[in-house]
Amino acid sequence: MASQTVADHLLERLRTWGVDRVFAYAGDGIGGLLAAWARADNQPQFVQARHEEMCAFEAVGYAKFSGRLGVCAATSGPGAVHLLNGLYDAKLDRVPVVAIVGQTERTAMGGSYQQEIDLHSLFKDVAGDYVHTVSVPEQLPNVLDRAIRTALTRNAPTALIVPADVQELDYSAPTHEMKMVPSSVGFTPPTLAPDSDALHRAADVLNAGDRVAILVGQGARGAHEEIGQVADLLGTGAAKALLGKDVLSDELPWVTGAIGLLGTRPSYEMMAGCDTLLTIGSSFPYSQFLPEYQQARGVQIDVDASLIGLRYPNEVNLVADAKTALRELIPLLARKEDRSWRDEIEKNVTRWWDTMDRQAHLSGNPVNPMRMFAELSSQLPDDAIVTADSGSAANWYARQLRFRGGIRGSLSGTLATMGPAVPYGIGAKFAHPERPVIAFAGDGAMQMNGLAELITISHYWKQWEDPRLVVAILHNNDLNQVTWEMRAMSGSPKFVESQTLPDVDYASFAAGLGLHADTVTDPDRLSGAWQRALSADRPTVLDVHTDPNMPPIPPHATWDQFTSTAAAVLGGDENSWDFVKTGIKAKAQEFLPHRRT
């Protein structure tokens, strides 16, 4: 029987941990690992992206939607460098990912050899929770196990560095001797229960409030029933941080939707009017969208003590699992008999969705981007997974899509990097090959990396039980979010040389790969295009030509602020009259008479 190499044992150890996919790209720095993969009959599956950054994004998407560990692998030097952006996305959104990277041979290290980079320095921030190099075979089990356990317990990226020559050494297990460090696979994660005294103090604060507001984030996922009971007892509503969009159904009349620059007016109004704030599983960073300091008493529940009390001067900070804490809190809460605050919230929510419908059906040149999302919203399958890119796609994802039931969704929340929508979608399909996936990407993101990852989709889609992966492109030939940020934040006109994109026929590119493709320039075709895409027998690219002059107006923006921004750029913006007309029509929908409720 042939001896087992370090690389062979590394893959065996991953299999023992239950890892079934590694998103990776080849290089001679991991040549020994590639040879081991061939001997292991491709177990765990080597999923080949087109670029190492996409490997990391796909591992993040896999982890976000599976609740399991994401693993990516790359060669030494440039391959390791390329992983960084995706790993930072994992770090900032608190996602467990392990990166396995090669390194030059030990005999060459320190000699300015080809592709030699100080990988510990490279990864010391992004994978600061745990990064280590395997120098001898006996180290491998402990280093790999610690990288995995650390990633899973701290919800963070970690890194394992294996020099090329070490990969090919015969594996030798650690022995029962001095200076050897044995290891074991697996662990049972704890359920963190709240402190009893703190729980009673939290209940006292919440019971004393007349106008309580709830803010939920991704840390509250799985506690939707308990949140509903708390909201009913306290007579309040709940706003959602962007990463918590799929925590609560948007069909609940007391759910105010997203909060922040991409948020809704009901969320803004609830935070502005509340006297008590209950934050559950969120480290939402924009404190200016929370109640004024000293306006509201604060209670926060979070499983991570290092992040609790970070955004608001809370009176009570409960370190506990959200579901466990809420279950113990509920019996201590007194039902509020005055329902006027709840009634006001529900009235504002109803009006908001009416406004969104009105804005979505405004005419565009050629297609109003909001309608692109609104037409999908009612057609979303109950088990759909939705991803969105940063930029204007994130605006309409946050405001126009109404999630319900088991629908999942995510984007790059804290890093807000361009480019993850399509690789997230690929990761989601490998996590749940039986579920339909929809990825919303701007044309800037498609030109950055999305087009290349359509090749990855074309390569793998026949493996998926449900072949539906819809890539919907906001085709406006503009880096639209930055254009609007220039207008709104600095009063500057569009800088054409920076912002205008070359025109690309995305549908033709997709069709050339054998994917289903549809170009939409007529808004009345959107509903049918979504129907065809969601019933197609293969992945689909929807190339929707959208109006770049439909403004993503923040929920707190007043009419005066909007007109001031418009006036500031009228003199120099190539689209000034178009975006002023379009913006006036959109903003006016908030003030026009609505249906009686």
PDB file of C-alpha atoms in Angstrom, residues 2-152:
ATOM      1  CA  ALA A   2       1.381   3.379  -1.012  1.00  0.00           C
ATOM      2  CA  SER A   3       2.215   5.748   1.813  1.00  0.00           C
ATOM      3  CA  GLN A   4      -0.105   8.669   2.480  1.00  0.00           C
ATOM      4  CA  THR A   5       1.249  12.151   1.833  1.00  0.00           C
ATOM      5  CA  VAL A   6       0.530  15.245   3.885  1.00  0.00           C
ATOM      6  CA  ALA A   7      -1.757  16.431   1.068  1.00  0.00           C
ATOM      7  CA  ASP A   8      -3.606  13.106   1.093  1.00  0.00           C
ATOM      8  CA  HIS A   9      -4.199  13.382   4.824  1.00  0.00           C
ATOM      9  CA  LEU A  10      -5.294  17.028   4.530  1.00  0.00           C
ATOM     10  CA  LEU A  11      -8.109  16.041   2.157  1.00  0.00           C
ATOM     11  CA  GLU A  12      -8.993  13.055   4.328  1.00  0.00           C
ATOM     12  CA  ARG A  13      -9.210  15.349   7.352  1.00  0.00           C
ATOM     13  CA  LEU A  14     -11.486  17.757   5.462  1.00  0.00           C
ATOM     14  CA  ARG A  15     -13.769  14.858   4.580  1.00  0.00           C
ATOM     15  CA  THR A  16     -13.843  13.805   8.239  1.00  0.00           C
ATOM     16  CA  TRP A  17     -14.964  17.337   9.133  1.00  0.00           C
ATOM     17  CA  GLY A  18     -17.806  16.961   6.604  1.00  0.00           C
ATOM     18  CA  VAL A  19     -16.377  19.353   4.015  1.00  0.00           C
ATOM     19  CA  ASP A  20     -17.886  18.423   0.650  1.00  0.00           C
ATOM     20  CA  ARG A  21     -16.777  21.369  -1.536  1.00  0.00           C
ATOM     21  CA  VAL A  22     -13.587  23.387  -1.890  1.00  0.00           C
ATOM     22  CA  PHE A  23     -13.740  26.436  -4.157  1.00  0.00           C
ATOM     23  CA  ALA A  24     -10.291  26.608  -5.678  1.00  0.00           C
ATOM     24  CA  TYR A  25      -7.934  27.526  -8.486  1.00  0.00           C
ATOM     25  CA  ALA A  26      -4.810  25.615  -9.464  1.00  0.00           C
ATOM     26  CA  GLY A  27      -1.147  26.566  -9.321  1.00  0.00           C
ATOM     27  CA  ASP A  28       2.174  24.845  -8.742  1.00  0.00           C
ATOM     28  CA  GLY A  29       2.213  26.093  -5.151  1.00  0.00           C
ATOM     29  CA  ILE A  30      -0.499  23.522  -4.410  1.00  0.00           C
ATOM     30  CA  GLY A  31       0.699  20.887  -6.875  1.00  0.00           C
ATOM     31  CA  GLY A  32       0.918  18.212  -4.203  1.00  0.00           C
ATOM     32  CA  LEU A  33      -2.621  18.963  -3.106  1.00  0.00           C
ATOM     33  CA  LEU A  34      -3.883  18.732  -6.700  1.00  0.00           C
ATOM     34  CA  ALA A  35      -2.218  15.327  -7.090  1.00  0.00           C
ATOM     35  CA  ALA A  36      -3.865  14.200  -3.865  1.00  0.00           C
ATOM     36  CA  TRP A  37      -7.241  15.354  -5.187  1.00  0.00           C
ATOM     37  CA  ALA A  38      -6.740  13.122  -8.227  1.00  0.00           C
ATOM     38  CA  ARG A  39      -5.947  10.169  -5.977  1.00  0.00           C
ATOM     39  CA  ALA A  40      -9.007  10.945  -3.798  1.00  0.00           C
ATOM     40  CA  ASP A  41     -11.408  10.790  -6.753  1.00  0.00           C
ATOM     41  CA  ASN A  42     -12.135  14.528  -6.340  1.00  0.00           C
ATOM     42  CA  GLN A  43     -13.462  14.213  -2.789  1.00  0.00           C
ATOM     43  CA  PRO A  44     -14.190  16.805  -1.486  1.00  0.00           C
ATOM     44  CA  GLN A  45     -15.220  18.270  -4.825  1.00  0.00           C
ATOM     45  CA  PHE A  46     -12.773  20.757  -6.328  1.00  0.00           C
ATOM     46  CA  VAL A  47     -14.991  23.573  -7.670  1.00  0.00           C
ATOM     47  CA  GLN A  48     -12.994  25.558 -10.197  1.00  0.00           C
ATOM     48  CA  ALA A  49     -13.748  29.284 -10.378  1.00  0.00           C
ATOM     49  CA  ARG A  50     -12.214  31.619 -12.947  1.00  0.00           C
ATOM     50  CA  HIS A  51     -10.231  33.656 -10.413  1.00  0.00           C
ATOM     51  CA  GLU A  52      -9.105  33.155  -6.817  1.00  0.00           C
ATOM     52  CA  GLU A  53     -11.168  36.127  -5.596  1.00  0.00           C
ATOM     53  CA  MET A  54     -14.234  34.333  -6.922  1.00  0.00           C
ATOM     54  CA  CYS A  55     -13.168  31.175  -5.049  1.00  0.00           C
ATOM     55  CA  ALA A  56     -13.309  33.143  -1.809  1.00  0.00           C
ATOM     56  CA  PHE A  57     -16.647  34.782  -2.677  1.00  0.00           C
ATOM     57  CA  GLU A  58     -18.124  31.385  -3.571  1.00  0.00           C
ATOM     58  CA  ALA A  59     -16.930  29.964  -0.253  1.00  0.00           C
ATOM     59  CA  VAL A  60     -18.572  32.922   1.523  1.00  0.00           C
ATOM     60  CA  GLY A  61     -21.839  32.400  -0.376  1.00  0.00           C
ATOM     61  CA  TYR A  62     -21.738  28.680   0.386  1.00  0.00           C
ATOM     62  CA  ALA A  63     -21.213  29.357   4.095  1.00  0.00           C
ATOM     63  CA  LYS A  64     -23.855  32.086   4.291  1.00  0.00           C
ATOM     64  CA  PHE A  65     -26.585  29.953   2.772  1.00  0.00           C
ATOM     65  CA  SER A  66     -25.631  26.533   4.163  1.00  0.00           C
ATOM     66  CA  GLY A  67     -24.766  27.552   7.713  1.00  0.00           C
ATOM     67  CA  ARG A  68     -21.668  25.390   7.325  1.00  0.00           C
ATOM     68  CA  LEU A  69     -17.970  26.009   6.848  1.00  0.00           C
ATOM     69  CA  GLY A  70     -16.813  27.470   3.538  1.00  0.00           C
ATOM     70  CA  VAL A  71     -13.410  26.387   2.231  1.00  0.00           C
ATOM     71  CA  CYS A  72     -11.317  27.900  -0.547  1.00  0.00           C
ATOM     72  CA  ALA A  73      -7.831  27.064  -1.823  1.00  0.00           C
ATOM     73  CA  ALA A  74      -5.215  28.834  -3.912  1.00  0.00           C
ATOM     74  CA  THR A  75      -1.600  28.676  -4.891  1.00  0.00           C
ATOM     75  CA  SER A  76       1.215  30.633  -3.284  1.00  0.00           C
ATOM     76  CA  GLY A  77       2.035  34.261  -4.045  1.00  0.00           C
ATOM     77  CA  PRO A  78      -0.488  35.782  -6.456  1.00  0.00           C
ATOM     78  CA  GLY A  79      -3.129  33.155  -5.725  1.00  0.00           C
ATOM     79  CA  ALA A  80      -3.016  33.952  -2.027  1.00  0.00           C
ATOM     80  CA  VAL A  81      -3.168  37.689  -2.744  1.00  0.00           C
ATOM     81  CA  HIS A  82      -6.250  37.252  -4.913  1.00  0.00           C
ATOM     82  CA  LEU A  83      -8.175  35.588  -2.081  1.00  0.00           C
ATOM     83  CA  LEU A  84      -8.000  38.667   0.121  1.00  0.00           C
ATOM     84  CA  ASN A  85     -11.081  40.611  -0.957  1.00  0.00           C
ATOM     85  CA  GLY A  86     -13.393  37.630  -0.550  1.00  0.00           C
ATOM     86  CA  LEU A  87     -11.816  36.788   2.809  1.00  0.00           C
ATOM     87  CA  TYR A  88     -12.338  40.365   3.999  1.00  0.00           C
ATOM     88  CA  ASP A  89     -15.962  39.999   2.958  1.00  0.00           C
ATOM     89  CA  ALA A  90     -16.127  36.947   5.232  1.00  0.00           C
ATOM     90  CA  LYS A  91     -14.402  38.783   8.072  1.00  0.00           C
ATOM     91  CA  LEU A  92     -16.650  41.842   7.993  1.00  0.00           C
ATOM     92  CA  ASP A  93     -19.893  39.857   7.580  1.00  0.00           C
ATOM     93  CA  ARG A  94     -18.766  37.283  10.188  1.00  0.00           C
ATOM     94  CA  VAL A  95     -18.757  34.168   8.014  1.00  0.00           C
ATOM     95  CA  PRO A  96     -16.742  30.982   8.754  1.00  0.00           C
ATOM     96  CA  VAL A  97     -14.269  30.344   5.912  1.00  0.00           C
ATOM     97  CA  VAL A  98     -10.948  28.482   5.864  1.00  0.00           C
ATOM     98  CA  ALA A  99      -8.398  29.415   3.199  1.00  0.00           C
ATOM     99  CA  ILE A 100      -5.814  26.777   2.281  1.00  0.00           C
ATOM    100  CA  VAL A 101      -2.831  28.251   0.436  1.00  0.00           C
ATOM    101  CA  GLY A 102       0.472  27.017  -0.839  1.00  0.00           C
ATOM    102  CA  GLN A 103       3.926  28.470  -0.185  1.00  0.00           C
ATOM    103  CA  THR A 104       7.291  28.091  -1.842  1.00  0.00           C
ATOM    104  CA  GLU A 105       9.476  25.176  -0.738  1.00  0.00           C
ATOM    105  CA  ARG A 106      11.043  25.500   2.704  1.00  0.00           C
ATOM    106  CA  THR A 107      14.556  25.359   1.230  1.00  0.00           C
ATOM    107  CA  ALA A 108      13.851  28.520  -0.778  1.00  0.00           C
ATOM    108  CA  MET A 109      12.008  30.537   1.865  1.00  0.00           C
ATOM    109  CA  GLY A 110      13.785  33.747   2.803  1.00  0.00           C
ATOM    110  CA  GLY A 111      15.678  33.759  -0.479  1.00  0.00           C
ATOM    111  CA  SER A 112      13.459  36.148  -2.488  1.00  0.00           C
ATOM    112  CA  TYR A 113      12.362  33.151  -4.522  1.00  0.00           C
ATOM    113  CA  GLN A 114       9.709  33.179  -7.234  1.00  0.00           C
ATOM    114  CA  GLN A 115       6.188  33.765  -5.834  1.00  0.00           C
ATOM    115  CA  GLU A 116       7.543  33.968  -2.294  1.00  0.00           C
ATOM    116  CA  ILE A 117       5.416  36.285  -0.159  1.00  0.00           C
ATOM    117  CA  ASP A 118       5.366  36.682   3.601  1.00  0.00           C
ATOM    118  CA  LEU A 119       1.956  35.028   3.901  1.00  0.00           C
ATOM    119  CA  HIS A 120       1.742  35.496   7.661  1.00  0.00           C
ATOM    120  CA  SER A 121       2.026  39.244   7.185  1.00  0.00           C
ATOM    121  CA  LEU A 122      -0.388  39.103   4.252  1.00  0.00           C
ATOM    122  CA  PHE A 123      -3.072  37.276   6.252  1.00  0.00           C
ATOM    123  CA  LYS A 124      -2.411  38.631   9.746  1.00  0.00           C
ATOM    124  CA  ASP A 125      -5.337  41.061   9.593  1.00  0.00           C
ATOM    125  CA  VAL A 126      -7.916  39.268   7.464  1.00  0.00           C
ATOM    126  CA  ALA A 127      -7.278  35.888   9.121  1.00  0.00           C
ATOM    127  CA  GLY A 128      -5.984  37.255  12.405  1.00  0.00           C
ATOM    128  CA  ASP A 129      -8.082  34.853  14.468  1.00  0.00           C
ATOM    129  CA  TYR A 130      -5.889  31.993  13.260  1.00  0.00           C
ATOM    130  CA  VAL A 131      -3.205  31.748  10.562  1.00  0.00           C
ATOM    131  CA  HIS A 132      -0.396  29.204  10.668  1.00  0.00           C
ATOM    132  CA  THR A 133       2.087  27.333   8.506  1.00  0.00           C
ATOM    133  CA  VAL A 134       2.493  23.557   8.513  1.00  0.00           C
ATOM    134  CA  SER A 135       6.256  22.914   8.607  1.00  0.00           C
ATOM    135  CA  VAL A 136       6.304  19.176   9.386  1.00  0.00           C
ATOM    136  CA  PRO A 137       3.713  16.429   8.839  1.00  0.00           C
ATOM    137  CA  GLU A 138       2.974  15.947  12.543  1.00  0.00           C
ATOM    138  CA  GLN A 139       1.647  19.518  12.753  1.00  0.00           C
ATOM    139  CA  LEU A 140      -1.087  19.090  10.188  1.00  0.00           C
ATOM    140  CA  PRO A 141      -3.995  17.665  12.218  1.00  0.00           C
ATOM    141  CA  ASN A 142      -3.738  20.238  14.986  1.00  0.00           C
ATOM    142  CA  VAL A 143      -3.272  23.232  12.686  1.00  0.00           C
ATOM    143  CA  LEU A 144      -6.109  22.234  10.345  1.00  0.00           C
ATOM    144  CA  ASP A 145      -8.470  21.353  13.197  1.00  0.00           C
ATOM    145  CA  ARG A 146      -7.777  24.650  14.968  1.00  0.00           C
ATOM    146  CA  ALA A 147      -8.300  26.620  11.759  1.00  0.00           C
ATOM    147  CA  ILE A 148     -11.695  24.945  11.282  1.00  0.00           C
ATOM    148  CA  ARG A 149     -12.816  25.206  14.916  1.00  0.00           C
ATOM    149  CA  THR A 150     -11.747  28.841  15.124  1.00  0.00           C
ATOM    150  CA  ALA A 151     -13.577  29.747  11.933  1.00  0.00           C
ATOM    151  CA  LEU A 152     -16.773  28.053  13.136  1.00  0.00           C
TER     152      LEU A 152
END
